[in-house]
Tab-separated table of C-alpha atoms and ligand atoms in Angstrom:
chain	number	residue	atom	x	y	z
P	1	UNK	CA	5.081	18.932	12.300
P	2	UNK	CA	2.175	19.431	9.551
P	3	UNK	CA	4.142	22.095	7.424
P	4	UNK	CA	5.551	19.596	4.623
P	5	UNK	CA	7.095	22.471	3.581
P	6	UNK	CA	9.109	23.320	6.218
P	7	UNK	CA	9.853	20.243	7.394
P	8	UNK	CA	11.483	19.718	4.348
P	9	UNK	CA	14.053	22.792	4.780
P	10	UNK	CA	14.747	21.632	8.013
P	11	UNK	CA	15.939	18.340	6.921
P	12	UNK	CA	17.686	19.346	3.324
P	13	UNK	CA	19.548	21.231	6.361
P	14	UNK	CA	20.319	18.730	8.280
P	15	UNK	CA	21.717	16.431	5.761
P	16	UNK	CA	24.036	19.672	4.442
P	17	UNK	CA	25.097	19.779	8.105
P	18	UNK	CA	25.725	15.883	8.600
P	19	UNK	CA	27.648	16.028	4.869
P	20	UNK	CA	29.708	19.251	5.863
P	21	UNK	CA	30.497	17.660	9.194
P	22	UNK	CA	31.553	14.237	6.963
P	23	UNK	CA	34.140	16.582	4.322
P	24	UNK	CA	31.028	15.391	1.778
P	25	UNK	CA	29.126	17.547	-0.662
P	26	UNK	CA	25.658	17.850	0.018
P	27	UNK	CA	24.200	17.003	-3.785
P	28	UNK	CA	25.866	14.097	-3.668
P	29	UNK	CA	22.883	12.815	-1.056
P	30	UNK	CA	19.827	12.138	-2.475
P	31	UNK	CA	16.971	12.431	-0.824
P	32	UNK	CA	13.869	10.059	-0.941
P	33	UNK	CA	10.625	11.206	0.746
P	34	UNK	CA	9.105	8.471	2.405
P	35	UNK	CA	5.265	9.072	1.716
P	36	UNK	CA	3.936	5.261	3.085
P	37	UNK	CA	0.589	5.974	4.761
P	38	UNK	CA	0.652	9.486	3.982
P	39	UNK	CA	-1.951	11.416	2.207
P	40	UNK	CA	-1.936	12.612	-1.119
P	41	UNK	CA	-2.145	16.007	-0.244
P	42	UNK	CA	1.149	15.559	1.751
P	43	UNK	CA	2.935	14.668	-1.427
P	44	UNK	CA	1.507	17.383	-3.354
P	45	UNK	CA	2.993	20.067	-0.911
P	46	UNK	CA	6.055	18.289	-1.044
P	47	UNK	CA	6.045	18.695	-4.669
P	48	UNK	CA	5.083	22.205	-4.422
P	49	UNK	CA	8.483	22.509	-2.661
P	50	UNK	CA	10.707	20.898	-5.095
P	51	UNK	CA	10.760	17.636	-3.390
P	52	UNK	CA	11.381	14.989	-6.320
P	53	UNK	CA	11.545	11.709	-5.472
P	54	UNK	CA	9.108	9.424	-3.154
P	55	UNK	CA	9.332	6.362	-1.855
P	56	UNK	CA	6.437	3.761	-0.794
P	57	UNK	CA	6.064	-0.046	0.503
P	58	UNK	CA	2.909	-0.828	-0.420
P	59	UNK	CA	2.112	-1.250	-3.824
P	60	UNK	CA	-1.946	-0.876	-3.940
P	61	UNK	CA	-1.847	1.916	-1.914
P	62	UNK	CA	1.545	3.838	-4.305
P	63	UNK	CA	-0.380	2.812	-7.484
P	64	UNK	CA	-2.772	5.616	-6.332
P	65	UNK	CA	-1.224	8.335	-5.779
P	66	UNK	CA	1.494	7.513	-8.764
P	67	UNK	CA	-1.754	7.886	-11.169
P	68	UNK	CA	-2.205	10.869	-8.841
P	69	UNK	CA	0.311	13.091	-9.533
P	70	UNK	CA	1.309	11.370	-12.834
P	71	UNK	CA	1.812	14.705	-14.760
P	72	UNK	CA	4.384	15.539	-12.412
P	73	UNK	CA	8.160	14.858	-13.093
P	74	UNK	CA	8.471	12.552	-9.778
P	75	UNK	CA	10.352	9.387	-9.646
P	76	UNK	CA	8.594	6.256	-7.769
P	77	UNK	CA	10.568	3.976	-5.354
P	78	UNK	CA	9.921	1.314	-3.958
P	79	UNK	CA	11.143	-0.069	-1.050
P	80	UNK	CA	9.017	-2.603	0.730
P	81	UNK	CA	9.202	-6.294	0.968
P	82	UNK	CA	7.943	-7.624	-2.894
P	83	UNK	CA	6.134	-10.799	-3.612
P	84	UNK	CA	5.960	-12.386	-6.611
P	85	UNK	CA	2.334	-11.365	-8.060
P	86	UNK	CA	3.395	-7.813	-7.752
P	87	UNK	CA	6.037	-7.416	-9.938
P	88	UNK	CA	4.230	-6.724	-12.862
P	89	UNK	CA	2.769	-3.332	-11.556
P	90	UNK	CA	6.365	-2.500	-9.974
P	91	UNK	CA	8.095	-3.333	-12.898
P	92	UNK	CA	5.931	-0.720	-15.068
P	93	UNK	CA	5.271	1.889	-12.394
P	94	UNK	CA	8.288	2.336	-10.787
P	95	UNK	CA	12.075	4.189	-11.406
P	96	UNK	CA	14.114	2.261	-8.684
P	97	UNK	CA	13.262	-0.883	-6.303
P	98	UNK	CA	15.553	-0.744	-3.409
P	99	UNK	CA	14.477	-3.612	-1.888
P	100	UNK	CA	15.470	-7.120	-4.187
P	101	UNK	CA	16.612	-9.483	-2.275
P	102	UNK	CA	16.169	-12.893	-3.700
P	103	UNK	CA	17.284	-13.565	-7.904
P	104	UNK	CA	13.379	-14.578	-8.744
P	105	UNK	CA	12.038	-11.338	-7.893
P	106	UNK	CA	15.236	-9.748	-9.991
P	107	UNK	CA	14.313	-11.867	-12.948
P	108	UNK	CA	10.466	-11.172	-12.816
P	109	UNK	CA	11.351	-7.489	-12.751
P	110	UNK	CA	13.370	-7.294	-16.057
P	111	UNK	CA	11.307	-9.396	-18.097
P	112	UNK	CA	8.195	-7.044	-16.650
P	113	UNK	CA	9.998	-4.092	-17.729
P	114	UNK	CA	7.961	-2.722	-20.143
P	115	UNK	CA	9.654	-1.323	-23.518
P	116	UNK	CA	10.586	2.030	-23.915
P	117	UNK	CA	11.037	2.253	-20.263
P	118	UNK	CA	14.959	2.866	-19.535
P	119	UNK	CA	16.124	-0.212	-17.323
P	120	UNK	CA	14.474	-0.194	-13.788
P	121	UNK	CA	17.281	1.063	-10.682
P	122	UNK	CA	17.762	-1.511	-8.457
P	123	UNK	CA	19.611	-1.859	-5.057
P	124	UNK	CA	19.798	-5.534	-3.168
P	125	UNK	CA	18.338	-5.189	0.433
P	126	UNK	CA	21.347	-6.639	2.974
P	127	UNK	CA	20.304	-7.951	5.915
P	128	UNK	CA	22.911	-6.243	7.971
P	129	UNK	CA	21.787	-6.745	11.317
P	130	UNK	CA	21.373	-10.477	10.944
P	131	UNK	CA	17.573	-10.234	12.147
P	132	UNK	CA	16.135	-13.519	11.236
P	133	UNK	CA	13.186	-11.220	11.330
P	134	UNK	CA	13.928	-8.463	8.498
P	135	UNK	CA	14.233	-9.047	5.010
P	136	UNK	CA	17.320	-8.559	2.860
P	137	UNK	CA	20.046	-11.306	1.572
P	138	UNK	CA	22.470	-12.500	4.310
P	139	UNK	CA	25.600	-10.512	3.481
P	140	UNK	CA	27.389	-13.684	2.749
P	141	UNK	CA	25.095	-14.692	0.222
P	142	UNK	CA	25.271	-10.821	-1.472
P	143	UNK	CA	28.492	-11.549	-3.657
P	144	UNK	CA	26.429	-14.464	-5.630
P	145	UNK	CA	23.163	-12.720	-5.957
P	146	UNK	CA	24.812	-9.260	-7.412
P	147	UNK	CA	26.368	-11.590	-9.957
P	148	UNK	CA	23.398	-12.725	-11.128
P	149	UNK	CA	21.386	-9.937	-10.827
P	150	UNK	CA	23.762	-7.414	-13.081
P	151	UNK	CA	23.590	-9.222	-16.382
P	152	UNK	CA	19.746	-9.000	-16.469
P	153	UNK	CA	19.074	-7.073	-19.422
P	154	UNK	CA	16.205	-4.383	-18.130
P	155	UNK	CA	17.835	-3.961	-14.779
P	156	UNK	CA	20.317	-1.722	-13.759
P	157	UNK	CA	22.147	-2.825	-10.758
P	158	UNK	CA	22.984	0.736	-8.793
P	159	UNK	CA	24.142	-0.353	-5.031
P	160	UNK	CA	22.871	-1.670	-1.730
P	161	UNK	CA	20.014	-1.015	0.813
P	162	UNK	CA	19.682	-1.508	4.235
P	163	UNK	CA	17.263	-1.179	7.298
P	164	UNK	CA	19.737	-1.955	10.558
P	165	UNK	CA	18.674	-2.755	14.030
P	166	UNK	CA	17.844	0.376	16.007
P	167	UNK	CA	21.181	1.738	18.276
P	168	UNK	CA	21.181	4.585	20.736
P	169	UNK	CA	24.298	5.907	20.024
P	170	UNK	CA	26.090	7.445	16.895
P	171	UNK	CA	28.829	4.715	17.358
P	172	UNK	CA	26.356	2.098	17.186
P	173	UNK	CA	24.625	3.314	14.654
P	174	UNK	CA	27.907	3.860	12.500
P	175	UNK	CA	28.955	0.131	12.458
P	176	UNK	CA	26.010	-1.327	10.006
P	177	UNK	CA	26.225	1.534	7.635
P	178	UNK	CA	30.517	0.999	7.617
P	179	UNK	CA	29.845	-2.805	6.808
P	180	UNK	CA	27.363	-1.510	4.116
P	181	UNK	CA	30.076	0.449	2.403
P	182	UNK	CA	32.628	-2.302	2.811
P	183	UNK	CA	30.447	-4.675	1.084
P	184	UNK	CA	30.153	-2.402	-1.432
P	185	UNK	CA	33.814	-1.883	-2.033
P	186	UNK	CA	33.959	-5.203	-2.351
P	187	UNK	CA	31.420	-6.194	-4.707
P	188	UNK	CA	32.680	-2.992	-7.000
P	189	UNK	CA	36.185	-4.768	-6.782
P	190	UNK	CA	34.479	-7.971	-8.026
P	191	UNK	CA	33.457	-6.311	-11.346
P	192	UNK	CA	30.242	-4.537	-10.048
P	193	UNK	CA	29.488	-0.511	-10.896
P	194	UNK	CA	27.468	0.156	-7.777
P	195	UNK	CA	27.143	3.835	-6.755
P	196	UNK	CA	24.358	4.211	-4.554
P	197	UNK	CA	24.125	3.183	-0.853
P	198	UNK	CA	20.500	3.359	-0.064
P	199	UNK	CA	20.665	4.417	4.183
P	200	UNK	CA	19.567	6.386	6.512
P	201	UNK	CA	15.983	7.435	8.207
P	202	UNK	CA	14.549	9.932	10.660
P	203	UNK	CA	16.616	8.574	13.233
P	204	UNK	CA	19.765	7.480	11.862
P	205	UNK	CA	20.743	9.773	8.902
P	206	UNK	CA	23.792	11.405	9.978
P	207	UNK	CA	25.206	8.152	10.626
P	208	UNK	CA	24.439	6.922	7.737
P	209	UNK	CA	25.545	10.150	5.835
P	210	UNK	CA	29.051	9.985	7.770
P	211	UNK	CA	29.517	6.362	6.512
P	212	UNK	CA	28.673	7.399	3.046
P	213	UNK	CA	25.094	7.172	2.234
P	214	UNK	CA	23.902	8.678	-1.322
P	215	UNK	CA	20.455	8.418	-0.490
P	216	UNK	CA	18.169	8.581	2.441
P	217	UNK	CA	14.620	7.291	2.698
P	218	UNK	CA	13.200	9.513	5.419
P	219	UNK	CA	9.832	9.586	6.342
P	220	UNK	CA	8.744	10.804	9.991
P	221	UNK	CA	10.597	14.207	10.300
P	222	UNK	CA	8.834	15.320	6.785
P	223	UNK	CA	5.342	14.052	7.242
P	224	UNK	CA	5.171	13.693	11.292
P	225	UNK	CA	4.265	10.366	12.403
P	226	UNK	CA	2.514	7.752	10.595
P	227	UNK	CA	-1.301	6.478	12.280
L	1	PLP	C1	9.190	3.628	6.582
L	1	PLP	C2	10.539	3.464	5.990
L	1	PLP	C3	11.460	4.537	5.962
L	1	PLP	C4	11.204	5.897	6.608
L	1	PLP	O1	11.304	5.790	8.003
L	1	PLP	P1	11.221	7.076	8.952
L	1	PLP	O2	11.758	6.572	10.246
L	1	PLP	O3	9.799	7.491	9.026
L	1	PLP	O4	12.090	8.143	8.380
L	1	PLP	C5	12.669	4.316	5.316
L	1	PLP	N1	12.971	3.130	4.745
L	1	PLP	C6	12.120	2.082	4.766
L	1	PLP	C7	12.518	0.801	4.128
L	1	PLP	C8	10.890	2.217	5.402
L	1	PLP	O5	10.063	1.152	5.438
């Protein structure tokens, strides 16, 4: 499990295998390293195998290793809960923020956006299992919030995120990721242009490929376990 490397082949093969299995063509899945916790030298190997885009949660520790690797053509995203103060350092740091899930934060974001940046990627966190725990909009509140949300100027709205409940079985695993994709048909029917569904992890990604994930944020089966 420390060969960054060649954990990496394994799982670029295991997402070909999940797409094959799902009539889907691999390139179409994007693949987000999920470097949280990690050390630096971790995401340099990555790198080193043509691993391009990492995600993180916690902004203090991502502003780091972004000044890091800065001469590096990586893209930065973020996808941990976001509180107001830091959306200045998001806003100007970051390529794509999967986890908005409240208009303020939205707002804050685009006017933070600093000039000359192209408009930050943004998916809204759905809070598909219903956890009064988790974070994410309640998906009957998703409709109003993507309205809103789309005609901010330095924003570009690109699709939906979403951390379910763990489930044992594929089934079970399936049925958050289908309601994902059927909330995004129907927000795309409503006028959006959403083209990303942001799911999937170490222990859920061929479900989430089979229901038609773009991207996966997978962590554990590149970098081993987090301490
Ligand atoms: C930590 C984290 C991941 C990666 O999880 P793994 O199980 O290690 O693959 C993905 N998405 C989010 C939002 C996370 O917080």
């Amino acid at each position: 499990m420390h060969d960054t490397g060649a954990n990496l082949t394994r799982l670029r093969q295991r997402i070909a295998t999940a797409a094959k299995a799902a009539d889907r063509d691999p390139s179409e899945i994007t693949l987000v390293a999920v470097s949280k916790i990690q050390p630096l030298q971790k995401i340099l190997d990555a790198i080193a195998a043509g691993q391009h885009d990492f995600g993180e949660n916690y902004l203090q520790e991502a502003l780091v290793k972004i000044s890091a690797v800065k001469n590096t053509q990586v893209a930065w995203h973020f996808i941990g809960p976001i509180q107001s103060n830091k959306t200045r350092d998001i806003a100007a740091h970051f390529d794509w923020v999967h986890s908005v899930d409240r208009f303020k934060i939205a707002h804050r974001l685009s006017e933070q956006r600093p000039d000359g940046l192209p408009p930050l990627n943004i998916c809204l966190q759905i809070n598909i299992s219903g956890e009064s725990s988790k974070s994410g909009v309640a998906l009957a509140e998703a409709a109003e919030l993507a309205g809103r949300i789309r005609d901010l100027p330095n924003l570009q709205l690109r699709g939906l995120m979403a951390v379910p409940a763990p489930a044992d079985t594929l089934a079970a695993q399936r049925r958050p990721f289908a309601r994902l994709r059927e909330l995004q048909d129907e927000l795309n029917h409503g006028g959006c242009q959403l083209d990303t569904l942001s799911m999937g992890m170490t222990d859920d990604l061929e479900a989430a490929i089979t229901e038609g994930a773009t991207l996966v944020r997978v962590g554990t089966a590149i970098f081993g376990p987090r301490n």
